Amino acid sequence: MSIESDIIDGKVENVVRQIPHLQDDRIGSLFLFAVTFGQEEIATRLLEARSAAIDPRIVEEVFKAAAVHNEAELVRKIIKQCGYKLTKTTMLDAAKMAAVERNIKVIKIIAEEGHLDDYINKEDEENPHLLKIAVDTGDYFFVEKLLELPTMEVDFHHIAYAEKRGQHRMSELLKLFRTKETRKYDMMDAVYDYEKDLVAVGPHMQAELERRKRVLSQSRYRL
C-alpha cells in the first residue's frame, strides 16, 4: 500500500515509519496532500520531522488553507517549525482569510506568535483592514474578540464603514474602543510628564505632584 493511501486512511503510525526514508522532494507534496485530505496529525508529523525539506511556496499555501479551515494547532505548528518561510504579508493575508470565516483563535495565534504588531493594522484599497472584514461578517461578538488583540487600532473610517453597512451597534462599539484608547494614551502621557516633573523639582513641590498622581489614578479607574 502506498504512503498516499495511508495518509487518506489516516494511518498515522504507518506514515511516521516511512518519513525518515522519504526523498526531500516528496515531503512538500505529501505535506500538502495530508492537509488536503484533512489529516492534520499526519501533516504535523511531517512538519515536525522534515520541515526543512518543504518548499516555502507549499508552506505558504498550506498555512493559508489551515487558517481558512480553522486548524489552529497546525497554524501554530507551522509558525513554530518554519515561520522563517512565511512572509509577514502572507501571515496577514492568512489572518484576513481566517477573518472571513470568523476563526478568531487562528487570528490570535497568527497575530501573537507571528509577531504581526507592525502589520496587523496594514490596509489599502485592495486589502481591507481586519475590522472591515469583521464588520462584513455581521458578527458583533467576533468584532469584540478582534478588539482584544493587543495592537489593534480603530480609525474613524472603520467607524464610518460600520455605519455605512448598517452595523450601528458595531459602530458604537468601535467608537467606544477608540475613545478609551485615546484617553488611555492621554493618561500615559500625563503620568510620564508627572514622573519627569518629579525628578526635576525639589522636595517642596513633591506633595503637589503626589496629589496630581492620585487624581490621575482615580481617573484611570473610571475608564
PDB file of C-alpha atoms in Angstrom:
ATOM      1  CA  MET A   1       0.000   0.000   0.000  1.00  0.00           C
ATOM      2  CA  SER A   2       1.328   3.464  -0.908  1.00  0.00           C
ATOM      3  CA  ILE A   3       2.016   6.210   1.600  1.00  0.00           C
ATOM      4  CA  GLU A   4      -0.686   8.291  -0.090  1.00  0.00           C
ATOM      5  CA  SER A   5      -3.236   5.565   0.726  1.00  0.00           C
ATOM      6  CA  ASP A   6      -2.044   5.511   4.336  1.00  0.00           C
ATOM      7  CA  ILE A   7      -2.492   9.278   4.507  1.00  0.00           C
ATOM      8  CA  ILE A   8      -6.024   9.118   3.088  1.00  0.00           C
ATOM      9  CA  ASP A   9      -6.915   6.355   5.564  1.00  0.00           C
ATOM     10  CA  GLY A  10      -5.401   8.298   8.464  1.00  0.00           C
ATOM     11  CA  LYS A  11      -2.872   5.582   9.335  1.00  0.00           C
ATOM     12  CA  VAL A  12      -0.579   7.861  11.297  1.00  0.00           C
ATOM     13  CA  GLU A  13       1.946   5.288  12.522  1.00  0.00           C
ATOM     14  CA  ASN A  14       2.335   3.752   9.060  1.00  0.00           C
ATOM     15  CA  VAL A  15       3.189   7.175   7.660  1.00  0.00           C
ATOM     16  CA  VAL A  16       5.515   8.057  10.541  1.00  0.00           C
ATOM     17  CA  ARG A  17       7.559   4.888   9.973  1.00  0.00           C
ATOM     18  CA  GLN A  18       8.163   5.880   6.359  1.00  0.00           C
ATOM     19  CA  ILE A  19       9.064   9.540   6.931  1.00  0.00           C
ATOM     20  CA  PRO A  20      12.820   9.026   7.557  1.00  0.00           C
ATOM     21  CA  HIS A  21      13.176   7.137   4.266  1.00  0.00           C
ATOM     22  CA  LEU A  22      11.411   9.653   2.012  1.00  0.00           C
ATOM     23  CA  GLN A  23      13.294  11.778  -0.507  1.00  0.00           C
ATOM     24  CA  ASP A  24      13.330  15.502   0.255  1.00  0.00           C
ATOM     25  CA  ASP A  25      11.423  16.340  -2.923  1.00  0.00           C
ATOM     26  CA  ARG A  26       8.450  14.225  -1.765  1.00  0.00           C
ATOM     27  CA  ILE A  27       7.963  15.811   1.655  1.00  0.00           C
ATOM     28  CA  GLY A  28       6.309  19.001   0.451  1.00  0.00           C
ATOM     29  CA  SER A  29       3.781  17.282  -1.808  1.00  0.00           C
ATOM     30  CA  LEU A  30       2.887  14.756   0.908  1.00  0.00           C
ATOM     31  CA  PHE A  31       2.505  17.572   3.439  1.00  0.00           C
ATOM     32  CA  LEU A  32       0.062  19.329   1.110  1.00  0.00           C
ATOM     33  CA  PHE A  33      -1.660  16.002   0.378  1.00  0.00           C
ATOM     34  CA  ALA A  34      -2.223  15.359   4.100  1.00  0.00           C
ATOM     35  CA  VAL A  35      -3.747  18.794   4.638  1.00  0.00           C
ATOM     36  CA  THR A  36      -5.960  18.429   1.560  1.00  0.00           C
ATOM     37  CA  PHE A  37      -7.434  15.219   2.984  1.00  0.00           C
ATOM     38  CA  GLY A  38      -7.920  16.723   6.442  1.00  0.00           C
ATOM     39  CA  GLN A  39      -5.200  14.625   8.085  1.00  0.00           C
ATOM     40  CA  GLU A  40      -3.891  17.347  10.392  1.00  0.00           C
ATOM     41  CA  GLU A  41      -1.950  14.989  12.660  1.00  0.00           C
ATOM     42  CA  ILE A  42      -0.073  13.440   9.750  1.00  0.00           C
ATOM     43  CA  ALA A  43       0.664  16.895   8.339  1.00  0.00           C
ATOM     44  CA  THR A  44       2.007  17.920  11.745  1.00  0.00           C
ATOM     45  CA  ARG A  45       4.249  14.827  11.970  1.00  0.00           C
ATOM     46  CA  LEU A  46       5.703  15.548   8.519  1.00  0.00           C
ATOM     47  CA  LEU A  47       6.293  19.141   9.550  1.00  0.00           C
ATOM     48  CA  GLU A  48       7.991  18.199  12.809  1.00  0.00           C
ATOM     49  CA  ALA A  49      10.272  15.640  11.180  1.00  0.00           C
ATOM     50  CA  ARG A  50      11.194  17.229   7.858  1.00  0.00           C
ATOM     51  CA  SER A  51      10.160  20.920   7.791  1.00  0.00           C
ATOM     52  CA  ALA A  52      13.478  21.974   6.213  1.00  0.00           C
ATOM     53  CA  ALA A  53      12.627  19.960   3.086  1.00  0.00           C
ATOM     54  CA  ILE A  54       9.304  21.710   2.421  1.00  0.00           C
ATOM     55  CA  ASP A  55       9.324  24.415  -0.253  1.00  0.00           C
ATOM     56  CA  PRO A  56       8.316  27.869   1.106  1.00  0.00           C
ATOM     57  CA  ARG A  57       5.559  28.165  -1.517  1.00  0.00           C
ATOM     58  CA  ILE A  58       3.939  24.974  -0.226  1.00  0.00           C
ATOM     59  CA  VAL A  59       4.313  26.170   3.369  1.00  0.00           C
ATOM     60  CA  GLU A  60       2.503  29.403   2.483  1.00  0.00           C
ATOM     61  CA  GLU A  61      -0.277  27.578   0.614  1.00  0.00           C
ATOM     62  CA  VAL A  62      -0.856  25.153   3.484  1.00  0.00           C
ATOM     63  CA  PHE A  63      -0.689  27.948   6.047  1.00  0.00           C
ATOM     64  CA  LYS A  64      -3.482  29.870   4.341  1.00  0.00           C
ATOM     65  CA  ALA A  65      -5.583  26.724   3.919  1.00  0.00           C
ATOM     66  CA  ALA A  66      -5.152  25.856   7.600  1.00  0.00           C
ATOM     67  CA  ALA A  67      -6.198  29.380   8.591  1.00  0.00           C
ATOM     68  CA  VAL A  68      -9.372  29.184   6.492  1.00  0.00           C
ATOM     69  CA  HIS A  69     -10.288  25.718   7.824  1.00  0.00           C
ATOM     70  CA  ASN A  70      -9.726  26.772  11.450  1.00  0.00           C
ATOM     71  CA  GLU A  71      -6.885  24.300  12.015  1.00  0.00           C
ATOM     72  CA  ALA A  72      -5.445  26.384  14.827  1.00  0.00           C
ATOM     73  CA  GLU A  73      -2.831  23.932  16.068  1.00  0.00           C
ATOM     74  CA  LEU A  74      -1.477  23.350  12.570  1.00  0.00           C
ATOM     75  CA  VAL A  75      -1.214  27.115  12.111  1.00  0.00           C
ATOM     76  CA  ARG A  76       0.679  27.349  15.401  1.00  0.00           C
ATOM     77  CA  LYS A  77       2.971  24.458  14.433  1.00  0.00           C
ATOM     78  CA  ILE A  78       3.811  25.961  11.031  1.00  0.00           C
ATOM     79  CA  ILE A  79       4.790  29.262  12.653  1.00  0.00           C
ATOM     80  CA  LYS A  80       6.906  27.438  15.229  1.00  0.00           C
ATOM     81  CA  GLN A  81       8.614  24.976  12.873  1.00  0.00           C
ATOM     82  CA  CYS A  82       9.132  27.081   9.768  1.00  0.00           C
ATOM     83  CA  GLY A  83       7.863  30.587  10.392  1.00  0.00           C
ATOM     84  CA  TYR A  84      11.021  31.814   8.668  1.00  0.00           C
ATOM     85  CA  LYS A  85       9.492  30.570   5.393  1.00  0.00           C
ATOM     86  CA  LEU A  86       6.434  32.805   5.840  1.00  0.00           C
ATOM     87  CA  THR A  87       6.485  36.480   4.926  1.00  0.00           C
ATOM     88  CA  LYS A  88       4.624  38.966   7.124  1.00  0.00           C
ATOM     89  CA  THR A  89       2.360  39.695   4.157  1.00  0.00           C
ATOM     90  CA  THR A  90       1.445  36.008   3.859  1.00  0.00           C
ATOM     91  CA  MET A  91       0.633  35.820   7.570  1.00  0.00           C
ATOM     92  CA  LEU A  92      -1.543  38.924   7.366  1.00  0.00           C
ATOM     93  CA  ASP A  93      -3.313  37.532   4.284  1.00  0.00           C
ATOM     94  CA  ALA A  94      -3.974  34.302   6.195  1.00  0.00           C
ATOM     95  CA  ALA A  95      -5.355  36.261   9.153  1.00  0.00           C
ATOM     96  CA  LYS A  96      -7.726  38.130   6.840  1.00  0.00           C
ATOM     97  CA  MET A  97      -8.836  34.886   5.184  1.00  0.00           C
ATOM     98  CA  ALA A  98      -9.490  33.484   8.666  1.00  0.00           C
ATOM     99  CA  ALA A  99     -11.474  36.624   9.497  1.00  0.00           C
ATOM    100  CA  VAL A 100     -13.918  35.920   6.673  1.00  0.00           C
ATOM    101  CA  GLU A 101     -14.643  32.584   8.387  1.00  0.00           C
ATOM    102  CA  ARG A 102     -14.623  34.209  11.873  1.00  0.00           C
ATOM    103  CA  ASN A 103     -11.811  31.960  13.057  1.00  0.00           C
ATOM    104  CA  ILE A 104     -10.782  34.133  15.997  1.00  0.00           C
ATOM    105  CA  LYS A 105      -8.438  31.577  17.603  1.00  0.00           C
ATOM    106  CA  VAL A 106      -6.435  31.300  14.385  1.00  0.00           C
ATOM    107  CA  ILE A 107      -6.233  35.080  14.068  1.00  0.00           C
ATOM    108  CA  LYS A 108      -4.947  35.433  17.626  1.00  0.00           C
ATOM    109  CA  ILE A 109      -2.281  32.785  17.052  1.00  0.00           C
ATOM    110  CA  ILE A 110      -1.111  34.453  13.836  1.00  0.00           C
ATOM    111  CA  ALA A 111      -1.085  37.931  15.395  1.00  0.00           C
ATOM    112  CA  GLU A 112       0.681  36.978  18.608  1.00  0.00           C
ATOM    113  CA  GLU A 113       3.008  34.145  17.593  1.00  0.00           C
ATOM    114  CA  GLY A 114       3.671  35.540  14.129  1.00  0.00           C
ATOM    115  CA  HIS A 115       4.686  38.871  15.704  1.00  0.00           C
ATOM    116  CA  LEU A 116       2.437  40.966  13.473  1.00  0.00           C
ATOM    117  CA  ASP A 117       2.493  44.063  15.694  1.00  0.00           C
ATOM    118  CA  ASP A 118       3.639  46.303  12.837  1.00  0.00           C
ATOM    119  CA  TYR A 119       1.413  44.649  10.232  1.00  0.00           C
ATOM    120  CA  ILE A 120      -1.922  43.913  11.891  1.00  0.00           C
ATOM    121  CA  ASN A 121      -3.342  47.357  11.026  1.00  0.00           C
ATOM    122  CA  LYS A 122      -1.946  47.477   7.495  1.00  0.00           C
ATOM    123  CA  GLU A 123      -4.589  48.186   4.857  1.00  0.00           C
ATOM    124  CA  ASP A 124      -5.101  49.670   1.408  1.00  0.00           C
ATOM    125  CA  GLU A 125      -7.840  49.735  -1.229  1.00  0.00           C
ATOM    126  CA  GLU A 126      -7.240  46.140  -2.286  1.00  0.00           C
ATOM    127  CA  ASN A 127      -6.510  44.783   1.189  1.00  0.00           C
ATOM    128  CA  PRO A 128      -9.129  45.833   3.743  1.00  0.00           C
ATOM    129  CA  HIS A 129      -8.423  46.105   7.455  1.00  0.00           C
ATOM    130  CA  LEU A 130      -9.328  43.120   9.643  1.00  0.00           C
ATOM    131  CA  LEU A 131     -12.032  45.202  11.314  1.00  0.00           C
ATOM    132  CA  LYS A 132     -13.752  45.917   7.993  1.00  0.00           C
ATOM    133  CA  ILE A 133     -13.797  42.206   7.201  1.00  0.00           C
ATOM    134  CA  ALA A 134     -15.212  41.572  10.676  1.00  0.00           C
ATOM    135  CA  VAL A 135     -17.947  44.174  10.161  1.00  0.00           C
ATOM    136  CA  ASP A 136     -18.944  42.448   6.919  1.00  0.00           C
ATOM    137  CA  THR A 137     -19.480  39.156   8.781  1.00  0.00           C
ATOM    138  CA  GLY A 138     -22.227  40.855  10.800  1.00  0.00           C
ATOM    139  CA  ASP A 139     -20.957  39.115  13.950  1.00  0.00           C
ATOM    140  CA  TYR A 140     -20.773  41.571  16.866  1.00  0.00           C
ATOM    141  CA  PHE A 141     -19.082  39.014  19.146  1.00  0.00           C
ATOM    142  CA  PHE A 142     -16.345  38.472  16.551  1.00  0.00           C
ATOM    143  CA  VAL A 143     -15.635  42.212  16.381  1.00  0.00           C
ATOM    144  CA  GLU A 144     -15.396  42.282  20.187  1.00  0.00           C
ATOM    145  CA  LYS A 145     -12.836  39.476  20.104  1.00  0.00           C
ATOM    146  CA  LEU A 146     -10.749  41.227  17.446  1.00  0.00           C
ATOM    147  CA  LEU A 147     -10.568  44.311  19.637  1.00  0.00           C
ATOM    148  CA  GLU A 148      -8.858  42.182  22.295  1.00  0.00           C
ATOM    149  CA  LEU A 149      -5.762  41.869  20.095  1.00  0.00           C
ATOM    150  CA  PRO A 150      -3.069  43.936  21.856  1.00  0.00           C
ATOM    151  CA  THR A 151      -2.101  46.096  18.874  1.00  0.00           C
ATOM    152  CA  MET A 152      -5.495  46.516  17.206  1.00  0.00           C
ATOM    153  CA  GLU A 153      -6.207  50.118  16.179  1.00  0.00           C
ATOM    154  CA  VAL A 154      -9.571  51.677  15.381  1.00  0.00           C
ATOM    155  CA  ASP A 155      -9.606  54.626  12.995  1.00  0.00           C
ATOM    156  CA  PHE A 156     -12.501  56.938  12.177  1.00  0.00           C
ATOM    157  CA  HIS A 157     -13.020  55.374   8.754  1.00  0.00           C
ATOM    158  CA  HIS A 158     -13.608  51.978  10.415  1.00  0.00           C
ATOM    159  CA  ILE A 159     -16.418  53.522  12.467  1.00  0.00           C
ATOM    160  CA  ALA A 160     -17.841  55.167   9.336  1.00  0.00           C
ATOM    161  CA  TYR A 161     -17.606  51.847   7.473  1.00  0.00           C
ATOM    162  CA  ALA A 162     -19.696  50.092  10.129  1.00  0.00           C
ATOM    163  CA  GLU A 163     -22.297  52.871   9.940  1.00  0.00           C
ATOM    164  CA  LYS A 164     -22.413  52.651   6.152  1.00  0.00           C
ATOM    165  CA  ARG A 165     -23.010  48.891   6.397  1.00  0.00           C
ATOM    166  CA  GLY A 166     -25.906  49.481   8.787  1.00  0.00           C
ATOM    167  CA  GLN A 167     -23.997  47.916  11.696  1.00  0.00           C
ATOM    168  CA  HIS A 168     -24.855  50.656  14.198  1.00  0.00           C
ATOM    169  CA  ARG A 169     -24.147  48.562  17.292  1.00  0.00           C
ATOM    170  CA  MET A 170     -20.707  47.682  15.932  1.00  0.00           C
ATOM    171  CA  SER A 171     -20.125  51.339  15.116  1.00  0.00           C
ATOM    172  CA  GLU A 172     -20.851  52.285  18.728  1.00  0.00           C
ATOM    173  CA  LEU A 173     -18.502  49.548  19.948  1.00  0.00           C
ATOM    174  CA  LEU A 174     -15.678  50.813  17.718  1.00  0.00           C
ATOM    175  CA  LYS A 175     -16.348  54.387  18.803  1.00  0.00           C
ATOM    176  CA  LEU A 176     -16.193  53.425  22.485  1.00  0.00           C
ATOM    177  CA  PHE A 177     -12.970  51.477  21.928  1.00  0.00           C
ATOM    178  CA  ARG A 178     -11.308  54.426  20.184  1.00  0.00           C
ATOM    179  CA  THR A 179     -12.396  56.824  22.942  1.00  0.00           C
ATOM    180  CA  LYS A 180     -10.986  54.562  25.661  1.00  0.00           C
ATOM    181  CA  GLU A 181      -7.717  54.073  23.797  1.00  0.00           C
ATOM    182  CA  THR A 182      -7.339  57.831  23.288  1.00  0.00           C
ATOM    183  CA  ARG A 183      -7.958  58.504  26.977  1.00  0.00           C
ATOM    184  CA  LYS A 184      -5.549  55.735  27.957  1.00  0.00           C
ATOM    185  CA  TYR A 185      -2.725  57.245  25.908  1.00  0.00           C
ATOM    186  CA  ASP A 186      -3.525  60.724  27.215  1.00  0.00           C
ATOM    187  CA  MET A 187      -3.274  59.299  30.730  1.00  0.00           C
ATOM    188  CA  MET A 188       0.043  57.629  29.969  1.00  0.00           C
ATOM    189  CA  ASP A 189       1.403  60.936  28.662  1.00  0.00           C
ATOM    190  CA  ALA A 190       0.229  62.698  31.810  1.00  0.00           C
ATOM    191  CA  VAL A 191       1.882  60.105  34.066  1.00  0.00           C
ATOM    192  CA  TYR A 192       5.094  60.420  32.070  1.00  0.00           C
ATOM    193  CA  ASP A 193       5.033  64.211  32.479  1.00  0.00           C
ATOM    194  CA  TYR A 194       4.402  63.778  36.197  1.00  0.00           C
ATOM    195  CA  GLU A 195       7.371  61.456  36.632  1.00  0.00           C
ATOM    196  CA  LYS A 196       9.577  63.821  34.638  1.00  0.00           C
ATOM    197  CA  ASP A 197       8.494  66.741  36.834  1.00  0.00           C
ATOM    198  CA  LEU A 198       9.116  64.712  39.979  1.00  0.00           C
ATOM    199  CA  VAL A 199      12.741  64.230  39.050  1.00  0.00           C
ATOM    200  CA  ALA A 200      13.219  67.897  38.180  1.00  0.00           C
ATOM    201  CA  VAL A 201      11.770  69.596  41.292  1.00  0.00           C
ATOM    202  CA  GLY A 202      12.841  69.736  44.896  1.00  0.00           C
ATOM    203  CA  PRO A 203      11.067  68.148  47.886  1.00  0.00           C
ATOM    204  CA  HIS A 204       8.846  71.205  48.481  1.00  0.00           C
ATOM    205  CA  MET A 205       6.977  70.555  45.182  1.00  0.00           C
ATOM    206  CA  GLN A 206       6.566  66.809  45.522  1.00  0.00           C
ATOM    207  CA  ALA A 207       3.442  66.995  47.728  1.00  0.00           C
ATOM    208  CA  GLU A 208       1.547  68.782  44.940  1.00  0.00           C
ATOM    209  CA  LEU A 209       2.787  66.295  42.358  1.00  0.00           C
ATOM    210  CA  GLU A 210       1.670  63.395  44.567  1.00  0.00           C
ATOM    211  CA  ARG A 211      -1.791  64.959  44.696  1.00  0.00           C
ATOM    212  CA  ARG A 212      -1.834  65.097  40.881  1.00  0.00           C
ATOM    213  CA  LYS A 213      -0.866  61.444  40.726  1.00  0.00           C
ATOM    214  CA  ARG A 214      -3.806  60.458  42.956  1.00  0.00           C
ATOM    215  CA  VAL A 215      -6.196  62.370  40.689  1.00  0.00           C
ATOM    216  CA  LEU A 216      -4.783  60.572  37.648  1.00  0.00           C
ATOM    217  CA  SER A 217      -5.148  57.185  39.339  1.00  0.00           C
ATOM    218  CA  GLN A 218      -8.780  57.870  40.216  1.00  0.00           C
ATOM    219  CA  SER A 219      -9.477  58.930  36.623  1.00  0.00           C
ATOM    220  CA  ARG A 220      -7.944  55.709  35.344  1.00  0.00           C
ATOM    221  CA  TYR A 221     -10.479  53.597  37.239  1.00  0.00           C
ATOM    222  CA  ARG A 222     -13.289  55.486  35.530  1.00  0.00           C
ATOM    223  CA  LEU A 223     -12.072  54.478  32.039  1.00  0.00           C
TER     224      LEU A 223
END
